[in-house]
PDB file of C-alpha atoms in Angstrom:
ATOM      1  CA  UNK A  15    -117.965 -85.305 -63.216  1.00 48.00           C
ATOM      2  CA  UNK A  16    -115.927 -87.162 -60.543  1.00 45.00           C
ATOM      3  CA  UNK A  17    -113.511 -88.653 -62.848  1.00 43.00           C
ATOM      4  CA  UNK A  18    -112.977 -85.011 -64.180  1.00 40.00           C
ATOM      5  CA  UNK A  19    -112.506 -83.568 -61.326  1.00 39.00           C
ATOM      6  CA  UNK A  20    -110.207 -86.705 -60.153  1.00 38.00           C
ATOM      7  CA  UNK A  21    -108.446 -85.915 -63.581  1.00 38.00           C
ATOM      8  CA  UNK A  22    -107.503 -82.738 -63.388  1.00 39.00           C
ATOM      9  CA  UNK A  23    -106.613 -83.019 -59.751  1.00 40.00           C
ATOM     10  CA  UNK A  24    -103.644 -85.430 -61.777  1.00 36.00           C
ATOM     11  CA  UNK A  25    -102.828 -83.319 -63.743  1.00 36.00           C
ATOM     12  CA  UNK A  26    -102.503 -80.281 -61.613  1.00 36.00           C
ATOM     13  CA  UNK A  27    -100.291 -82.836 -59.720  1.00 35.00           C
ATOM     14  CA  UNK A  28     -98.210 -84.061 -62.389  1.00 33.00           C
ATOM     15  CA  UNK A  29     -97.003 -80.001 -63.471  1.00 37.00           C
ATOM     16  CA  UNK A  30     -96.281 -78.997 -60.130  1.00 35.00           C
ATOM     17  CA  UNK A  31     -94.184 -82.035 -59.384  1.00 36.00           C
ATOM     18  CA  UNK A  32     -92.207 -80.731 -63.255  1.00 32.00           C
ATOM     19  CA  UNK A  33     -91.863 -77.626 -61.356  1.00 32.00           C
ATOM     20  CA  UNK A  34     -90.490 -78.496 -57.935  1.00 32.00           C
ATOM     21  CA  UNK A  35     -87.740 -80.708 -59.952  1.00 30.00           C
ATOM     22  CA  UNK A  36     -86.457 -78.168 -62.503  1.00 30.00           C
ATOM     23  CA  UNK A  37     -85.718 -76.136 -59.639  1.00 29.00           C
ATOM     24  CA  UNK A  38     -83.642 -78.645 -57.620  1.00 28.00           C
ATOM     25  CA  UNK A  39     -81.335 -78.915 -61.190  1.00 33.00           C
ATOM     26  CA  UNK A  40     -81.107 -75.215 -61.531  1.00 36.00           C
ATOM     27  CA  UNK A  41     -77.089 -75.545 -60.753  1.00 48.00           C
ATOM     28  CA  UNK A  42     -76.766 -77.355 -64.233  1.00 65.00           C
ATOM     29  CA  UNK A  43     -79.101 -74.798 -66.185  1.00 77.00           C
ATOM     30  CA  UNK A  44     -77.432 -73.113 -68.608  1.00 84.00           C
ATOM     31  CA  UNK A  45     -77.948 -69.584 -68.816  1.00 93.00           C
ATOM     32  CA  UNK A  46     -79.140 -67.297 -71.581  1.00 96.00           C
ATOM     33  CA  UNK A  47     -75.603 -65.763 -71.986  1.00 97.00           C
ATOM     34  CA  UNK A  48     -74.086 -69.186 -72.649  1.00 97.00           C
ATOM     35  CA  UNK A  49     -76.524 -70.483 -75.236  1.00 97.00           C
ATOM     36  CA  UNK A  50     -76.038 -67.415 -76.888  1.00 98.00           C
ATOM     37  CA  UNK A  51     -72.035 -67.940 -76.936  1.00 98.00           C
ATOM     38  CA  UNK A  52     -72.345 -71.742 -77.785  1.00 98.00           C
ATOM     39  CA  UNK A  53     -74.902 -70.556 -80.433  1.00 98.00           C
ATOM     40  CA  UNK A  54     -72.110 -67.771 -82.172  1.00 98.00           C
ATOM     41  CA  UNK A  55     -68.909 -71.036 -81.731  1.00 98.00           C
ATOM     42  CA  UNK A  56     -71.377 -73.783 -83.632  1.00 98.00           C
ATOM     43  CA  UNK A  57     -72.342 -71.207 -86.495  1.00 98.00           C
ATOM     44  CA  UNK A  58     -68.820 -71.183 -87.331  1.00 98.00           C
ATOM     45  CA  UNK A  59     -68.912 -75.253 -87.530  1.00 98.00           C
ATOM     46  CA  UNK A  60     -67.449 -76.254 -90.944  1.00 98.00           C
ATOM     47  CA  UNK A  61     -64.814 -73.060 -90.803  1.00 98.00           C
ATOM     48  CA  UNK A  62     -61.476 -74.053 -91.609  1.00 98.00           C
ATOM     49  CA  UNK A  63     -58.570 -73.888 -89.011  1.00 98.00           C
ATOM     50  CA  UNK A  64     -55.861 -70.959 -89.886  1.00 98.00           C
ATOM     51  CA  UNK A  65     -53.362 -70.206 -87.214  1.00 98.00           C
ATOM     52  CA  UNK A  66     -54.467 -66.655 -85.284  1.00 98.00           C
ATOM     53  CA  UNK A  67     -57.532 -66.743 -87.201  1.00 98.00           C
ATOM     54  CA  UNK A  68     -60.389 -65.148 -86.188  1.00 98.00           C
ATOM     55  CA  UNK A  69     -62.913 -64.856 -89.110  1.00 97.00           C
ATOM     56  CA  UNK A  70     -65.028 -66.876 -90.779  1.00 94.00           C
ATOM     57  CA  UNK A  71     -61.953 -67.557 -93.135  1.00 97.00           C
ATOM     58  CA  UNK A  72     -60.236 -69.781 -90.379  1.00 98.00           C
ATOM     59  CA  UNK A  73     -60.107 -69.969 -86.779  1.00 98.00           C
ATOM     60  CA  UNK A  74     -57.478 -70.996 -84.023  1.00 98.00           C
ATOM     61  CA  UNK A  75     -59.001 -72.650 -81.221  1.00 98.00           C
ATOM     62  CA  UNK A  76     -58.060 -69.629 -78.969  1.00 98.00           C
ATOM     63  CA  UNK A  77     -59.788 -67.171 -81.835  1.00 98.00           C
ATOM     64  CA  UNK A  78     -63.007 -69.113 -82.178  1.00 98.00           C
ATOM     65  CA  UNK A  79     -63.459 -68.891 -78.265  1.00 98.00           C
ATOM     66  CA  UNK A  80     -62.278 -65.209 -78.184  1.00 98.00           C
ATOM     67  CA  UNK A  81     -64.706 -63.734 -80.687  1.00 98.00           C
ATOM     68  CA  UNK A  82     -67.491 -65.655 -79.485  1.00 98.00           C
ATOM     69  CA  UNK A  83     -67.068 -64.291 -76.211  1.00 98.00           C
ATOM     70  CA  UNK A  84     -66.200 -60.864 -77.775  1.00 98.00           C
ATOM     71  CA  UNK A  85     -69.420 -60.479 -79.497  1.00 97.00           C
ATOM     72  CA  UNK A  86     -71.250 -61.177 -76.233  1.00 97.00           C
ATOM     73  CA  UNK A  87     -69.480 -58.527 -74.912  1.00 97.00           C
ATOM     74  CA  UNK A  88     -67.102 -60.646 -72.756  1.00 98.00           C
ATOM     75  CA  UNK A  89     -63.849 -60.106 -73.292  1.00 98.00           C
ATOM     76  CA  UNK A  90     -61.173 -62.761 -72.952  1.00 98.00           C
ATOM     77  CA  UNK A  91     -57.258 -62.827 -73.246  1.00 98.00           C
ATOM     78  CA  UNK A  92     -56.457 -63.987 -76.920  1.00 98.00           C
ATOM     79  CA  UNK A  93     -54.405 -67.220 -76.131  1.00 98.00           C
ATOM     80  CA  UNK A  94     -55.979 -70.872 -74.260  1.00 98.00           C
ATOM     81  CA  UNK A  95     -52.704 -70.205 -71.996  1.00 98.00           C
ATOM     82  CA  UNK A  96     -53.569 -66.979 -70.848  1.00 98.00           C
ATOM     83  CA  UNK A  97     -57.454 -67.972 -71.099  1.00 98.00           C
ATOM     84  CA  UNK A  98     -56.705 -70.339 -68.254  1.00 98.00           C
ATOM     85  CA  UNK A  99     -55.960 -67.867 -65.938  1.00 98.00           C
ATOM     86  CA  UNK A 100     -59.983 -65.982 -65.806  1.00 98.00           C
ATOM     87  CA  UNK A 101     -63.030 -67.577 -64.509  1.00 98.00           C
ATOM     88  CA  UNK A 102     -62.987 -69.819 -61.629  1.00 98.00           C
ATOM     89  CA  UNK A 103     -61.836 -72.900 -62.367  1.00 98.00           C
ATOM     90  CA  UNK A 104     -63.970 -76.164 -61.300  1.00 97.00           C
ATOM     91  CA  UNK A 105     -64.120 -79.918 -60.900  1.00 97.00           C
ATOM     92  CA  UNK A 106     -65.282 -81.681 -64.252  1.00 96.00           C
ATOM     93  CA  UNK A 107     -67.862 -83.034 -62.486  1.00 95.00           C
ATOM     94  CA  UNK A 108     -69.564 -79.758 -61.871  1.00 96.00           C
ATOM     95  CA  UNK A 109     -69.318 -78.464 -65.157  1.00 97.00           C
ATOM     96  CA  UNK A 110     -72.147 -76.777 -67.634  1.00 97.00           C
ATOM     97  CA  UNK A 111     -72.636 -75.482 -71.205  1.00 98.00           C
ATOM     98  CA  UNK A 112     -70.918 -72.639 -71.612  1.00 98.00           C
ATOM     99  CA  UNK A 113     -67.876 -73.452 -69.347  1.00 98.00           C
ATOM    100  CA  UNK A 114     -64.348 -73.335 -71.380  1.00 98.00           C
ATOM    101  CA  UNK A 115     -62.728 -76.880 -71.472  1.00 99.00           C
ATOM    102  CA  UNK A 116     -58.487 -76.897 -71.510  1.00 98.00           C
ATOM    103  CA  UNK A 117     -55.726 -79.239 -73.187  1.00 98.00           C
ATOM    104  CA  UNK A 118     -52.453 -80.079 -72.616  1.00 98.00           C
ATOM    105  CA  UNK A 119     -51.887 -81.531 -76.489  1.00 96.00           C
ATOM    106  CA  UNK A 120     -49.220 -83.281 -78.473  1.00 84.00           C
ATOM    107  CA  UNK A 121     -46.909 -84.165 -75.204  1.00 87.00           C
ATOM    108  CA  UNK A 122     -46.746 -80.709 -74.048  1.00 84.00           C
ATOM    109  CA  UNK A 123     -46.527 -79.879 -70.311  1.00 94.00           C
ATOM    110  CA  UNK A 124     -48.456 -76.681 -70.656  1.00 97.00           C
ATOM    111  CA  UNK A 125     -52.444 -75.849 -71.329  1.00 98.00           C
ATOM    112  CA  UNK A 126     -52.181 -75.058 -75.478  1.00 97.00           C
ATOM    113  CA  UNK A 127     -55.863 -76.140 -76.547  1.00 98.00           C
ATOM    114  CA  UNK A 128     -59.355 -74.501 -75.432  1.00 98.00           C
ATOM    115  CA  UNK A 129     -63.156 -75.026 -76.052  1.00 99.00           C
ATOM    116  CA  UNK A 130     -66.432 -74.530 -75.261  1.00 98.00           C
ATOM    117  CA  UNK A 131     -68.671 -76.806 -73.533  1.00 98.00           C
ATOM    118  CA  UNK A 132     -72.007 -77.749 -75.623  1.00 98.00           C
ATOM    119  CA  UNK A 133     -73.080 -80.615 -74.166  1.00 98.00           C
ATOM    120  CA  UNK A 134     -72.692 -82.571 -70.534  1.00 97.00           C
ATOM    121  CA  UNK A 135     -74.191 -85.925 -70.173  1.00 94.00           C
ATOM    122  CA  UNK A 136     -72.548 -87.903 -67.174  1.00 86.00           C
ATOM    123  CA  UNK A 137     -68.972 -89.042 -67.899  1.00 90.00           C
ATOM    124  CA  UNK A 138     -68.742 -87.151 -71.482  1.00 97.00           C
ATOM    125  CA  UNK A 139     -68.163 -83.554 -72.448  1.00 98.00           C
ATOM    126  CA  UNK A 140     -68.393 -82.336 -75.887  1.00 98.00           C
ATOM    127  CA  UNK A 141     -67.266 -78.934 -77.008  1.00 99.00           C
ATOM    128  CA  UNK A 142     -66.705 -77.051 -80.029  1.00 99.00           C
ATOM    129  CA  UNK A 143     -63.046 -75.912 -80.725  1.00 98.00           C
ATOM    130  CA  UNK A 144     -61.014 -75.590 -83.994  1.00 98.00           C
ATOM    131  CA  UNK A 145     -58.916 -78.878 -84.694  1.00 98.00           C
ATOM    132  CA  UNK A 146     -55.708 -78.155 -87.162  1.00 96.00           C
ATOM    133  CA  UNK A 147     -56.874 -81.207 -89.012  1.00 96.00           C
ATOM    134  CA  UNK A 148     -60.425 -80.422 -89.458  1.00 97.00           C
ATOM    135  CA  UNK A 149     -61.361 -76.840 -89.073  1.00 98.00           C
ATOM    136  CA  UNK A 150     -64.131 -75.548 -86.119  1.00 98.00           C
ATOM    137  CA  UNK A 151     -65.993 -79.277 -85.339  1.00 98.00           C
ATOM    138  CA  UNK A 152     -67.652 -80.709 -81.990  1.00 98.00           C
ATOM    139  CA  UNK A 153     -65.571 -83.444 -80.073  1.00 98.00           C
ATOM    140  CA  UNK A 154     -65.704 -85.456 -77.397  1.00 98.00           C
ATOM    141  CA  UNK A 155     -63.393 -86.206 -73.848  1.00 98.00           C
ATOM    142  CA  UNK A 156     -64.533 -90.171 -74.768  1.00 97.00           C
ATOM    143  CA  UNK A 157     -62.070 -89.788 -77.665  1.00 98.00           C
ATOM    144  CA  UNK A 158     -59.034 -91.333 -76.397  1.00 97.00           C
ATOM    145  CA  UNK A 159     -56.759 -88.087 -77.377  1.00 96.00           C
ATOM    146  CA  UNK A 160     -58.902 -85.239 -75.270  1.00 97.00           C
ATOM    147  CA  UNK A 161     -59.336 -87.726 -72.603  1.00 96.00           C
ATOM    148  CA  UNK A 162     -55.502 -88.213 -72.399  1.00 96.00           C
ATOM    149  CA  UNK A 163     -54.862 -84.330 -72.933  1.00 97.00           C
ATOM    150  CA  UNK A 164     -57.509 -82.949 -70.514  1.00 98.00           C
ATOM    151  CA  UNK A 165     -55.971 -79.873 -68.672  1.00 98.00           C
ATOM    152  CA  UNK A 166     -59.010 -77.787 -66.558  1.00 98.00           C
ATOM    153  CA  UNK A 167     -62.420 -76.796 -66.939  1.00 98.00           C
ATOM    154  CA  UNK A 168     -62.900 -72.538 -66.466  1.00 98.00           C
ATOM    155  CA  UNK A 169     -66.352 -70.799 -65.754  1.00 98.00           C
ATOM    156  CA  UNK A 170     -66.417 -67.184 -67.256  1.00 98.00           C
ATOM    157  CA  UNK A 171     -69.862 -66.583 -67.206  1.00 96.00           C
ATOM    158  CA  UNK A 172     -72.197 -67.462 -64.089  1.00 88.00           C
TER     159      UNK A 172
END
């Protein structure tokens, strides 16, 4: 009976500590709203790039972010450019899921490339985003060209 008692007296222990520290990492949790936009962008993995494209027939990197915000009933400006401007933008450091990621590509002194977070893990970000090469895909800011290209990091939804 003692060890029992001793054993769920551990247990008890061991949940409420799992409590206490999911709380203090609440400013990373990714809300509802954002796993439901990340979910509508990586259903459309595989879709082949088409310039202004917003349908499963091809995407542009500024449509497949626009009409997954759309059907969440946010609505967003139609180009990256332009996308740059909403949110708040913040330090890469304090980014989440859901949070749009911004390029300056091919040489070009001006933000021309957007996508959405999906993942965070310490010094990478991946995000999904339609590639002219390779259609709607997940990359990475440890590939050498989105490292080099990296623009800003926007929250639209908090």
């Amino acid at each position: 009976m003692k060890h029992l008692l001793y054993l769920i007296a551990l247990l008890f222990l061991v949940a409420s500590c799992k409590s206490t520290s999911s709380a203090t990492s609440s400013s990373k949790k990714t809300s509802r709203l954002n796993e439901q936009i990340i979910d509508d962008a990586t259903d459309k993995i595989g879709s082949p790039y088409k310039y202004g494209g917003t349908t499963n027939a091809g995407y542009d990197c500024s449509g497949l972010v626009f009409t997954s915000f759309q059907k969440n009933d946010i609505s967003l400006p139609r180009t990256s450019f332009e996308m740059s401007k909403k949110g708040t933008i913040i330090k890469k450091n304090d980014c989440r899921k859901g949070d749009l990621i911004f390029f300056k590509t091919n040489g070009k002194n001006r933000i021309n490339h957007v996508g959405i977070i999906t993942e965070v893990d310490d010094d990478e970000i991946k995000f999904v985003h339609s590639s002219t090469q390779r259609g709607v895909i997940i990359s990475s800011t440890k590939e050498d060209y989105y490292r080099k290209s990296f623009a800003q990091i926007n929250r639209i939804v908090d």
